[in-house]
PDB file of C-alpha atoms in Angstrom:
ATOM      1  CA  MET A   1      -3.949 -11.247  -1.309  1.00 83.00           C
ATOM      2  CA  LEU A   2      -4.145  -7.452  -1.475  1.00 91.00           C
ATOM      3  CA  THR A   3      -7.732  -7.053   0.180  1.00 95.00           C
ATOM      4  CA  ARG A   4     -10.389  -4.570  -1.325  1.00 97.00           C
ATOM      5  CA  LYS A   5      -9.508  -2.344   1.519  1.00 98.00           C
ATOM      6  CA  GLY A   6      -5.676  -2.344   0.048  1.00 97.00           C
ATOM      7  CA  LYS A   7      -6.480  -2.230  -3.087  1.00 97.00           C
ATOM      8  CA  TYR A   8      -8.474   1.485  -2.514  1.00 98.00           C
ATOM      9  CA  GLY A   9      -6.213   2.733   0.078  1.00 98.00           C
ATOM     10  CA  LEU A  10      -3.524   2.656  -2.078  1.00 98.00           C
ATOM     11  CA  LYS A  11      -5.386   4.653  -4.804  1.00 98.00           C
ATOM     12  CA  ALA A  12      -6.711   7.098  -2.400  1.00 98.00           C
ATOM     13  CA  LEU A  13      -2.896   7.750  -1.814  1.00 98.00           C
ATOM     14  CA  VAL A  14      -1.849   7.700  -5.623  1.00 97.00           C
ATOM     15  CA  HIS A  15      -4.606  10.004  -5.622  1.00 97.00           C
ATOM     16  CA  LEU A  16      -3.681  12.498  -3.246  1.00 98.00           C
ATOM     17  CA  ALA A  17       0.292  12.181  -4.288  1.00 97.00           C
ATOM     18  CA  GLY A  18      -0.791  13.048  -7.143  1.00 96.00           C
ATOM     19  CA  LEU A  19      -2.192  16.606  -6.436  1.00 96.00           C
ATOM     20  CA  PRO A  20       0.082  19.992  -6.053  1.00 94.00           C
ATOM     21  CA  GLU A  21       2.084  20.179  -2.480  1.00 89.00           C
ATOM     22  CA  GLY A  22      -0.496  20.645   0.080  1.00 87.00           C
ATOM     23  CA  GLN A  23      -3.079  20.771  -1.765  1.00 93.00           C
ATOM     24  CA  LEU A  24      -6.325  19.016  -0.334  1.00 96.00           C
ATOM     25  CA  ALA A  25      -8.441  16.952  -2.137  1.00 96.00           C
ATOM     26  CA  PHE A  26     -12.388  16.707  -0.910  1.00 95.00           C
ATOM     27  CA  VAL A  27     -13.418  12.460   0.408  1.00 95.00           C
ATOM     28  CA  THR A  28     -15.659  12.676  -2.180  1.00 95.00           C
ATOM     29  CA  ASP A  29     -13.837  13.161  -5.447  1.00 96.00           C
ATOM     30  CA  ILE A  30     -11.142  10.770  -4.231  1.00 97.00           C
ATOM     31  CA  ALA A  31     -14.039   7.840  -4.377  1.00 97.00           C
ATOM     32  CA  ASN A  32     -15.392   8.973  -7.828  1.00 97.00           C
ATOM     33  CA  ALA A  33     -11.990   9.318  -9.936  1.00 97.00           C
ATOM     34  CA  ASN A  34     -11.145   6.135  -8.120  1.00 97.00           C
ATOM     35  CA  ASN A  35     -14.466   4.658  -8.300  1.00 97.00           C
ATOM     36  CA  ILE A  36     -14.596   3.725  -4.662  1.00 97.00           C
ATOM     37  CA  PRO A  37     -17.121   3.677  -2.430  1.00 97.00           C
ATOM     38  CA  LYS A  38     -17.636   6.415  -0.444  1.00 95.00           C
ATOM     39  CA  LYS A  39     -18.679   5.058   2.595  1.00 96.00           C
ATOM     40  CA  PHE A  40     -15.717   1.934   2.379  1.00 97.00           C
ATOM     41  CA  LEU A  41     -13.231   5.059   1.797  1.00 97.00           C
ATOM     42  CA  ASP A  42     -14.609   6.993   4.665  1.00 96.00           C
ATOM     43  CA  GLY A  43     -13.403   4.035   6.573  1.00 97.00           C
ATOM     44  CA  ILE A  44      -9.813   3.416   4.693  1.00 98.00           C
ATOM     45  CA  LEU A  45      -8.610   7.368   5.038  1.00 97.00           C
ATOM     46  CA  GLY A  46      -9.549   7.013   9.111  1.00 96.00           C
ATOM     47  CA  ASP A  47      -7.297   4.566   9.348  1.00 97.00           C
ATOM     48  CA  LEU A  48      -4.523   5.861   6.713  1.00 98.00           C
ATOM     49  CA  ARG A  49      -4.453   9.420   9.270  1.00 97.00           C
ATOM     50  CA  LYS A  50      -4.205   7.307  11.958  1.00 97.00           C
ATOM     51  CA  ALA A  51      -0.860   5.810  11.161  1.00 97.00           C
ATOM     52  CA  GLY A  52       0.617   9.030   9.780  1.00 97.00           C
ATOM     53  CA  PHE A  53      -0.322   8.963   5.899  1.00 98.00           C
ATOM     54  CA  VAL A  54      -2.909  11.520   5.764  1.00 97.00           C
ATOM     55  CA  ARG A  55      -3.971  14.520   7.386  1.00 96.00           C
ATOM     56  CA  SER A  56      -7.750  15.963   7.316  1.00 94.00           C
ATOM     57  CA  LYS A  57      -9.084  19.169   7.516  1.00 91.00           C
ATOM     58  CA  THR A  58     -12.604  19.603   8.475  1.00 88.00           C
ATOM     59  CA  GLY A  59     -15.384  21.833   7.601  1.00 83.00           C
ATOM     60  CA  LYS A  60     -16.726  23.595   4.192  1.00 82.00           C
ATOM     61  CA  ASP A  61     -12.692  23.767   2.430  1.00 80.00           C
ATOM     62  CA  GLY A  62     -11.541  20.312   4.971  1.00 85.00           C
ATOM     63  CA  GLY A  63     -10.664  17.317   2.732  1.00 94.00           C
ATOM     64  CA  TYR A  64      -7.006  15.072   2.943  1.00 97.00           C
ATOM     65  CA  MET A  65      -3.692  15.286   1.946  1.00 97.00           C
ATOM     66  CA  LEU A  66      -0.380  13.377   2.287  1.00 97.00           C
ATOM     67  CA  ALA A  67       0.809  14.207   5.476  1.00 97.00           C
ATOM     68  CA  ARG A  68       4.464  13.784   4.254  1.00 96.00           C
ATOM     69  CA  ALA A  69       6.613  13.259   1.039  1.00 97.00           C
ATOM     70  CA  PRO A  70       5.607  11.056  -1.251  1.00 97.00           C
ATOM     71  CA  GLU A  71       9.284   9.495  -1.618  1.00 98.00           C
ATOM     72  CA  ASP A  72       8.989   8.257   2.578  1.00 97.00           C
ATOM     73  CA  ILE A  73       6.159   5.842   2.028  1.00 98.00           C
ATOM     74  CA  ARG A  74       6.737   2.961   1.348  1.00 98.00           C
ATOM     75  CA  VAL A  75       4.400   1.361  -0.504  1.00 98.00           C
ATOM     76  CA  GLY A  76       4.970  -2.334   2.609  1.00 97.00           C
ATOM     77  CA  HIS A  77       4.374  -0.270   5.370  1.00 97.00           C
ATOM     78  CA  ILE A  78       0.909   1.436   3.449  1.00 98.00           C
ATOM     79  CA  ILE A  79      -0.251  -2.452   3.024  1.00 97.00           C
ATOM     80  CA  ARG A  80       1.489  -4.178   6.039  1.00 96.00           C
ATOM     81  CA  VAL A  81      -1.542  -1.133   7.687  1.00 96.00           C
ATOM     82  CA  LEU A  82      -4.001  -1.737   5.867  1.00 97.00           C
ATOM     83  CA  ASP A  83      -4.230  -5.324   5.281  1.00 95.00           C
ATOM     84  CA  GLY A  84      -1.650  -7.425   8.053  1.00 93.00           C
ATOM     85  CA  PRO A  85       1.966  -8.636   7.346  1.00 90.00           C
ATOM     86  CA  LEU A  86       2.552  -9.511   4.171  1.00 90.00           C
ATOM     87  CA  ALA A  87       3.717 -13.192   4.668  1.00 89.00           C
ATOM     88  CA  PRO A  88       1.407 -15.597   3.213  1.00 88.00           C
ATOM     89  CA  ILE A  89       1.257 -18.023   5.910  1.00 87.00           C
ATOM     90  CA  ALA A  90       1.686 -16.731   9.597  1.00 87.00           C
ATOM     91  CA  CYS A  91       4.841 -18.893   9.893  1.00 88.00           C
ATOM     92  CA  ALA A  92       6.006 -16.928   7.413  1.00 87.00           C
ATOM     93  CA  SER A  93       5.996 -13.767   9.150  1.00 87.00           C
ATOM     94  CA  ARG A  94       8.433 -11.164  10.452  1.00 85.00           C
ATOM     95  CA  THR A  95       5.954  -8.805  11.934  1.00 84.00           C
ATOM     96  CA  ALA A  96       3.237 -11.633  12.955  1.00 86.00           C
ATOM     97  CA  TYR A  97       4.110 -14.809  13.259  1.00 86.00           C
ATOM     98  CA  GLN A  98       2.833 -17.877  14.666  1.00 83.00           C
ATOM     99  CA  ARG A  99       3.977 -21.472  15.329  1.00 86.00           C
ATOM    100  CA  CYS A 100       1.561 -23.377  13.039  1.00 84.00           C
ATOM    101  CA  ASP A 101       0.010 -26.588  15.036  1.00 85.00           C
ATOM    102  CA  ASP A 102       0.693 -29.236  12.370  1.00 86.00           C
ATOM    103  CA  CYS A 103       4.211 -28.384  11.736  1.00 84.00           C
ATOM    104  CA  PRO A 104       6.692 -30.697  14.292  1.00 85.00           C
ATOM    105  CA  ASN A 105       9.673 -29.397  12.427  1.00 86.00           C
ATOM    106  CA  GLU A 106       9.865 -25.891  10.685  1.00 81.00           C
ATOM    107  CA  LYS A 107      13.058 -25.757  10.158  1.00 85.00           C
ATOM    108  CA  LYS A 108      12.326 -28.161   6.967  1.00 86.00           C
ATOM    109  CA  CYS A 109       9.076 -27.365   6.274  1.00 89.00           C
ATOM    110  CA  THR A 110       8.565 -27.577   2.858  1.00 91.00           C
ATOM    111  CA  VAL A 111       5.390 -25.439   2.853  1.00 90.00           C
ATOM    112  CA  ARG A 112       7.303 -23.051   5.034  1.00 89.00           C
ATOM    113  CA  LEU A 113      10.158 -22.967   3.534  1.00 91.00           C
ATOM    114  CA  MET A 114       8.731 -21.748   0.114  1.00 92.00           C
ATOM    115  CA  MET A 115       6.433 -18.952   1.414  1.00 91.00           C
ATOM    116  CA  LEU A 116       8.994 -18.149   3.662  1.00 92.00           C
ATOM    117  CA  GLU A 117      10.881 -17.735   0.680  1.00 94.00           C
ATOM    118  CA  VAL A 118       7.621 -15.752  -1.626  1.00 93.00           C
ATOM    119  CA  ARG A 119       7.300 -13.357   1.712  1.00 92.00           C
ATOM    120  CA  ASN A 120      10.815 -12.258   1.111  1.00 93.00           C
ATOM    121  CA  ALA A 121      10.093 -11.748  -2.463  1.00 95.00           C
ATOM    122  CA  ILE A 122       7.372  -9.381  -2.131  1.00 94.00           C
ATOM    123  CA  ALA A 123       9.119  -7.702   0.566  1.00 95.00           C
ATOM    124  CA  THR A 124      12.146  -6.677  -1.406  1.00 96.00           C
ATOM    125  CA  ILE A 125       9.773  -4.831  -3.793  1.00 95.00           C
ATOM    126  CA  LEU A 126       7.280  -3.248  -1.678  1.00 96.00           C
ATOM    127  CA  ASP A 127       9.168  -2.138   1.213  1.00 96.00           C
ATOM    128  CA  HIS A 128      11.903  -0.623  -1.347  1.00 97.00           C
ATOM    129  CA  ARG A 129       8.985   1.381  -4.054  1.00 97.00           C
ATOM    130  CA  THR A 130       7.184   4.680  -2.911  1.00 98.00           C
ATOM    131  CA  LEU A 131       4.304   6.354  -2.933  1.00 98.00           C
ATOM    132  CA  ALA A 132       6.198   8.513  -5.261  1.00 97.00           C
ATOM    133  CA  GLU A 133       7.833   6.237  -8.116  1.00 96.00           C
ATOM    134  CA  MET A 134       4.257   4.254  -7.366  1.00 96.00           C
ATOM    135  CA  ARG A 135       2.310   7.639  -8.440  1.00 96.00           C
ATOM    136  CA  ASP A 136       4.914   7.938 -11.259  1.00 96.00           C
ATOM    137  CA  LEU A 137       3.892   4.318 -13.167  1.00 91.00           C
ATOM    138  CA  PRO A 138       2.514   5.162 -16.101  1.00 81.00           C
ATOM    139  CA  ARG A 139       4.467   8.125 -17.096  1.00 78.00           C
ATOM    140  CA  THR A 140       7.744   5.167 -16.467  1.00 71.00           C
ATOM    141  CA  GLU A 141       5.758   2.607 -18.229  1.00 69.00           C
ATOM    142  CA  ARG A 142       5.377   5.609 -21.211  1.00 65.00           C
ATOM    143  CA  ALA A 143       8.840   6.861 -21.355  1.00 67.00           C
ATOM    144  CA  LEU A 144       9.542   3.061 -21.762  1.00 64.00           C
ATOM    145  CA  LYS A 145       7.107   1.766 -24.652  1.00 68.00           C
ATOM    146  CA  ALA A 146       8.571   5.621 -26.603  1.00 68.00           C
ATOM    147  CA  ALA A 147      12.051   4.321 -26.176  1.00 71.00           C
ATOM    148  CA  ALA A 148      11.566   0.785 -27.353  1.00 75.00           C
ATOM    149  CA  ALA A 149       9.882   2.453 -30.382  1.00 77.00           C
ATOM    150  CA  GLY A 150      12.050   4.025 -31.012  1.00 75.00           C
ATOM    151  CA  ARG A 151      14.789   1.514 -31.531  1.00 60.00           C
TER     152      ARG A 151
END
């Protein structure tokens, strides 16, 4: 399940992806526009800066901006940085695998096999979608509805 940290981080990055290239945004503006507690967002943006997703500028004219083009940022990578592995259980994770203590044969464990399938489905979507695509979802949805209404 996506945590609030992951959700707020995605919202903040989508906000920054919606700005003209190179434009800075104040933390307060991002927080207010996306209904995110500012203090919580400060920490999230710090994690995103350390991971190389955003750059910050201090001072009166400071703020945050994307460090790379939104077309180059994969949603799965953002979630892994903020929330950890995509797998619902550790034995199904590729990035943080841990064998279960209670499993005598993980090759036959039906829970693990199902969770591997779930992990792979999640990763297929999140690792192939970019921040730019996420930003554009409302426009894409409107275009699909308009096309369906015109039939």
